[in-house]
PDB file of C-alpha atoms (C1' of nucleotides) in Angstrom:
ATOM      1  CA  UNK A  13      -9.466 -17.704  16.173  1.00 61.00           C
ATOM      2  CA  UNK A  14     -12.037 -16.428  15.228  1.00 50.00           C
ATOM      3  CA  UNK A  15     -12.394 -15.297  12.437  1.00 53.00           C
ATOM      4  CA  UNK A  16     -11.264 -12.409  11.831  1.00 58.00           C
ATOM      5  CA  UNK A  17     -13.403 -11.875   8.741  1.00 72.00           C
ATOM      6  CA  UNK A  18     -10.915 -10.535   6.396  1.00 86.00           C
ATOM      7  CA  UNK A  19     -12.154  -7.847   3.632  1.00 92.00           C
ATOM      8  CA  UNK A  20     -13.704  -7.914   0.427  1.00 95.00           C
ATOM      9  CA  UNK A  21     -10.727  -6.973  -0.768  1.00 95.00           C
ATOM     10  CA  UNK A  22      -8.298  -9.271   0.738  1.00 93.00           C
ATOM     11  CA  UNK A  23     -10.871 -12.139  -0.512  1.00 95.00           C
ATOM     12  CA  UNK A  24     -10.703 -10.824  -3.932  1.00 95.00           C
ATOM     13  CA  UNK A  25      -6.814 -10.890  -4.162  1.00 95.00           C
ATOM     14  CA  UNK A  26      -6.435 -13.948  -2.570  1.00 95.00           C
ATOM     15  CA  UNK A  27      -8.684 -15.658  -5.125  1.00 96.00           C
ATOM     16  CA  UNK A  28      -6.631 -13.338  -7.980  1.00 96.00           C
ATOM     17  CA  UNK A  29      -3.268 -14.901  -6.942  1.00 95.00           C
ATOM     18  CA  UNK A  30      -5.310 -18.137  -7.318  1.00 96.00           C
ATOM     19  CA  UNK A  31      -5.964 -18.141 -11.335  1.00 97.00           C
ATOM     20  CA  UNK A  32      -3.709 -20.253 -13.228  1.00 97.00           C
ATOM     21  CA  UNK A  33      -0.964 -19.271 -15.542  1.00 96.00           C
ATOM     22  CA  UNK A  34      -2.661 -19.035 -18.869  1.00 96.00           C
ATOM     23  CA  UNK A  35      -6.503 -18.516 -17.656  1.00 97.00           C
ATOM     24  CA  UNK A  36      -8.400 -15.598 -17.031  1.00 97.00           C
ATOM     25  CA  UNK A  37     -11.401 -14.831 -14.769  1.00 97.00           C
ATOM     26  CA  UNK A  38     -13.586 -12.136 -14.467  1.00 97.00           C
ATOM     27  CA  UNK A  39     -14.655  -9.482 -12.090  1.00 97.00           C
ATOM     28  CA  UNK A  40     -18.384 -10.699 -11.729  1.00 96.00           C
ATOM     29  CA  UNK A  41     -16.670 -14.734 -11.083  1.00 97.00           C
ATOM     30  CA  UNK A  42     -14.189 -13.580  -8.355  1.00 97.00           C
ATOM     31  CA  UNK A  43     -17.316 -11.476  -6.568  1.00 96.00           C
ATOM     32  CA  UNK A  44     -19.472 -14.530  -6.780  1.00 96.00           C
ATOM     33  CA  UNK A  45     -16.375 -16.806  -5.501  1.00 96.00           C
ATOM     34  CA  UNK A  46     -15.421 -14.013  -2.762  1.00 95.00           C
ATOM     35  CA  UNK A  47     -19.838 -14.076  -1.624  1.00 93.00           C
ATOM     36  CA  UNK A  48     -20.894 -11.495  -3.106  1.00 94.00           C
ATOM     37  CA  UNK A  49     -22.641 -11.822  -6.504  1.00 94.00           C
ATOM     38  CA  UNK A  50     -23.312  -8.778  -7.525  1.00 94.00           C
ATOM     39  CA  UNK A  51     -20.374  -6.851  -6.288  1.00 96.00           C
ATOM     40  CA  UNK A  52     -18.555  -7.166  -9.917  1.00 96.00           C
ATOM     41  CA  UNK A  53     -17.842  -3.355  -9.136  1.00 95.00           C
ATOM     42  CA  UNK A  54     -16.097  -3.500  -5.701  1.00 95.00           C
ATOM     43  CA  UNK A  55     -14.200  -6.276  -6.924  1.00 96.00           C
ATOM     44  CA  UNK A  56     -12.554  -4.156 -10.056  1.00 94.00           C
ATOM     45  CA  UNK A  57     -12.372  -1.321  -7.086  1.00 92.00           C
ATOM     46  CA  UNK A  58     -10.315  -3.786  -5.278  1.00 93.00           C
ATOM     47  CA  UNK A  59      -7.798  -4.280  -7.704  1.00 93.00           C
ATOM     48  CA  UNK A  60      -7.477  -0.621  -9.032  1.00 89.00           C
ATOM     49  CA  UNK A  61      -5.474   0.533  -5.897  1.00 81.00           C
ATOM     50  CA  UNK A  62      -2.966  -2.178  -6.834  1.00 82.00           C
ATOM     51  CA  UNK A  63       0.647  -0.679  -6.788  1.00 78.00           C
ATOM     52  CA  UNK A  64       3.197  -2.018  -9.119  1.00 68.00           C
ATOM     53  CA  UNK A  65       5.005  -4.135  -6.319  1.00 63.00           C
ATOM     54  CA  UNK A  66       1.846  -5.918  -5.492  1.00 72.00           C
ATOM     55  CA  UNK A  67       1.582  -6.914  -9.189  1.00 71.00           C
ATOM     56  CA  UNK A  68       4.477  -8.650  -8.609  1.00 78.00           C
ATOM     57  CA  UNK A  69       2.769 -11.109  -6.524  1.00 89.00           C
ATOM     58  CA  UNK A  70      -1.142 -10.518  -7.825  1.00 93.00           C
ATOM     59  CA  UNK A  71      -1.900 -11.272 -11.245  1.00 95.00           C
ATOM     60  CA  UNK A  72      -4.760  -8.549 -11.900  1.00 94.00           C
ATOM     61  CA  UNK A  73      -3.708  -9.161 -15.719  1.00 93.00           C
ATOM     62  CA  UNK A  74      -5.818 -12.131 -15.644  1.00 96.00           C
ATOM     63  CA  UNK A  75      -8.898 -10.443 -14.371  1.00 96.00           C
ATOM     64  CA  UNK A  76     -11.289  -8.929 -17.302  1.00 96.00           C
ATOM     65  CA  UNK A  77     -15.112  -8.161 -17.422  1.00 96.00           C
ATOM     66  CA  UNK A  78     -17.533 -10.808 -18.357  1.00 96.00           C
ATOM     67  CA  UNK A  79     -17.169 -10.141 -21.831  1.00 95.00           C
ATOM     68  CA  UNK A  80     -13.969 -11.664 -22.041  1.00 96.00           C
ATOM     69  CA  UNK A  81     -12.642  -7.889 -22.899  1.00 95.00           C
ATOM     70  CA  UNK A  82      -9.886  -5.998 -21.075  1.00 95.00           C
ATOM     71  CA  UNK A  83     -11.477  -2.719 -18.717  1.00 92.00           C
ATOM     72  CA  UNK A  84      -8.487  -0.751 -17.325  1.00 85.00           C
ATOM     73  CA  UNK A  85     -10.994   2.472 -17.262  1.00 76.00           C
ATOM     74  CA  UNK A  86      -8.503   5.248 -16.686  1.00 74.00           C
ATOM     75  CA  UNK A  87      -5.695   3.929 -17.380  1.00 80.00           C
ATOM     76  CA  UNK A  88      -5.087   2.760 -20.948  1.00 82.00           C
ATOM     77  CA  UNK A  89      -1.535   1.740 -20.725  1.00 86.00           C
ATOM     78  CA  UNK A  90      -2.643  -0.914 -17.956  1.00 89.00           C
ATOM     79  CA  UNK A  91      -5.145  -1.833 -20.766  1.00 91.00           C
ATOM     80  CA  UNK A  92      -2.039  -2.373 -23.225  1.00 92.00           C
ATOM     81  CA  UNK A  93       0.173  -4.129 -21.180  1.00 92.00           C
ATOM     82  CA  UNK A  94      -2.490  -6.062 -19.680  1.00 93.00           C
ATOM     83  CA  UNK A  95      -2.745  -7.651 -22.890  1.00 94.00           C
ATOM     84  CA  UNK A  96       0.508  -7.705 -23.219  1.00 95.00           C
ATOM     85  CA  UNK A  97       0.961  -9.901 -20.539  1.00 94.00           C
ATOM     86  CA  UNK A  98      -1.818 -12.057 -21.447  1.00 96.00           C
ATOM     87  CA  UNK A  99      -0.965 -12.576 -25.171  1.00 96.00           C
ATOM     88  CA  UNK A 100       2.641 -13.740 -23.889  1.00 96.00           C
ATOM     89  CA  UNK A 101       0.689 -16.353 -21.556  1.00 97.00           C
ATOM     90  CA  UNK A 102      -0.536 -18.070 -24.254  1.00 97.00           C
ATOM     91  CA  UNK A 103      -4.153 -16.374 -23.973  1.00 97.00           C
ATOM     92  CA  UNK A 104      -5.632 -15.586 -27.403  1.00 96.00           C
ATOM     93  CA  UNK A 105      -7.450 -12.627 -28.916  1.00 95.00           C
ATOM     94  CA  UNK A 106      -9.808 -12.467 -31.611  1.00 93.00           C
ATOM     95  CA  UNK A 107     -10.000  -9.263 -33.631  1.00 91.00           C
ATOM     96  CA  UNK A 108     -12.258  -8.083 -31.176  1.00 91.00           C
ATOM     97  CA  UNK A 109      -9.703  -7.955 -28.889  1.00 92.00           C
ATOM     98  CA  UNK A 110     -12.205 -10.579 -26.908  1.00 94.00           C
ATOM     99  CA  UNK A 111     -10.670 -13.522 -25.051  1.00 96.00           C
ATOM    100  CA  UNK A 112     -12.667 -16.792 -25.518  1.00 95.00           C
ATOM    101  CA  UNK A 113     -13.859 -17.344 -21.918  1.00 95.00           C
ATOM    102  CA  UNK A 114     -15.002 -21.104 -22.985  1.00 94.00           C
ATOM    103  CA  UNK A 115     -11.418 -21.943 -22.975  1.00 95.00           C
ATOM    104  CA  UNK A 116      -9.524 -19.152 -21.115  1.00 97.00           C
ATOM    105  CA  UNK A 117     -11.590 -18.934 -18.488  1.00 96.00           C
ATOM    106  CA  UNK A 118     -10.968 -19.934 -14.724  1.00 95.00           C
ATOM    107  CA  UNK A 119     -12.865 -21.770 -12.925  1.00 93.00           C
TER     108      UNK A 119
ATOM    109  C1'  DA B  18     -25.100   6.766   9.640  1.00 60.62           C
ATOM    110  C1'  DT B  19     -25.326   8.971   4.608  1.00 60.62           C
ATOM    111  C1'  DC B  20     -23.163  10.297  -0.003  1.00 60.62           C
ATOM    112  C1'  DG B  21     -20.403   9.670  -3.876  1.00 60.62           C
ATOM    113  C1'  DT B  22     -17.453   6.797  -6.626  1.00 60.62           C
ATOM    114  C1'  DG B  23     -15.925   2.971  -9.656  1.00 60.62           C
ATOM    115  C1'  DA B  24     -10.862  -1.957 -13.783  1.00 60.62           C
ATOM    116  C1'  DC B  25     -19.020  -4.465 -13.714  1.00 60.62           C
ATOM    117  C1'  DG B  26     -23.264  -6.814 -15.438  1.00 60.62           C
ATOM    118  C1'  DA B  27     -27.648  -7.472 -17.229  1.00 60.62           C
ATOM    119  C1'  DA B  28     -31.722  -5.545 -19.174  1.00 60.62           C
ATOM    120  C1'  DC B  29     -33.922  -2.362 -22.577  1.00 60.62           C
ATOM    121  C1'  DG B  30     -35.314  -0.136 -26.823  1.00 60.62           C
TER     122       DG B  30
ATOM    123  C1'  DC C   3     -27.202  -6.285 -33.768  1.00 60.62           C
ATOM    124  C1'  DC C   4     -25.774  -1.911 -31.117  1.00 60.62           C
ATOM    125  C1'  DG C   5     -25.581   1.795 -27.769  1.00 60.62           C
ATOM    126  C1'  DT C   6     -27.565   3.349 -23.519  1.00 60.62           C
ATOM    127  C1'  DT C   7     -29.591   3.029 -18.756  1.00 60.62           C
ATOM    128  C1'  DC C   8     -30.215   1.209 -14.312  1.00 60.62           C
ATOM    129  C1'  DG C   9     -28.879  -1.567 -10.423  1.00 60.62           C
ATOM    130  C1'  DC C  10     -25.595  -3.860  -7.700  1.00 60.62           C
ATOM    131  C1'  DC C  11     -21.885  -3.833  -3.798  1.00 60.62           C
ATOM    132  C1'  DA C  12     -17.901  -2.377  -0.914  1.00 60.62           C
ATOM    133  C1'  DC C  13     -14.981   1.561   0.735  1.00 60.62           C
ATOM    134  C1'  DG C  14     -13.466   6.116   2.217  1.00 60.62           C
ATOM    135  C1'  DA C  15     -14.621  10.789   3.793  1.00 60.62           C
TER     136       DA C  15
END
DNA sequence: ATCGTGACGAACG
DNA sequence: CCGTTCGCCACGA
């Protein structure tokens, strides 16, 4: 069947749910994985409409920006338990609050 | 089709 | 080195 192209979006959480427990990826990564190189900013669109049941099942806690830094924009309790999450998954933080992408970061 | 928006990224000064 | 600016793409109205 054809192809029924699926969306950006669908792309982008399919290749979320596809980061290992412990690594982290970032927004710019999953766009170029998903086709799209320079659509860093649809792909942190895509996963900003996430409801709390779909965390369940997407791990947008292992998604941050290219600087290895977390980037909840409006919501800074996402922020904090983003890194919550994270820290408890083994990922460390310098005092930057800056993951080390070298060795946290998927693929 | 056009406009505005946004959990980014890279370039500039 | 730091803060700021511009450009990128996808989506909804």
């Amino acid at each position: 069947m054809l192809t029924k192209k699926q969306s950006f979006y669908e792309t982008v959480y399919k290749i979320v749910q596809q980061i290992p427990f412990g690594k982290v990826s970032t927004y710019g990564r999953i766009a170029m994985i998903a086709g799209s190189p320079r659509a860093a900013r649809a792909t942190g669109y895509a996963l900003a409409g996430l409801k709390e049941n779909s965390e369940k099942s997407i791990p947008w806690q292992r998604v941050v920006n290219a600087q290895g830094k977390i980037s909840s924009s409006r919501d800074p309790l996402r922020a904090t338990l983003q890194r919550k999450i994270l820290e408890k998954e083994g990922v460390l933080f310098d005092q930057n609050e800056m993951i080390d992408l070298k060795r946290f970061g998927w693929p």
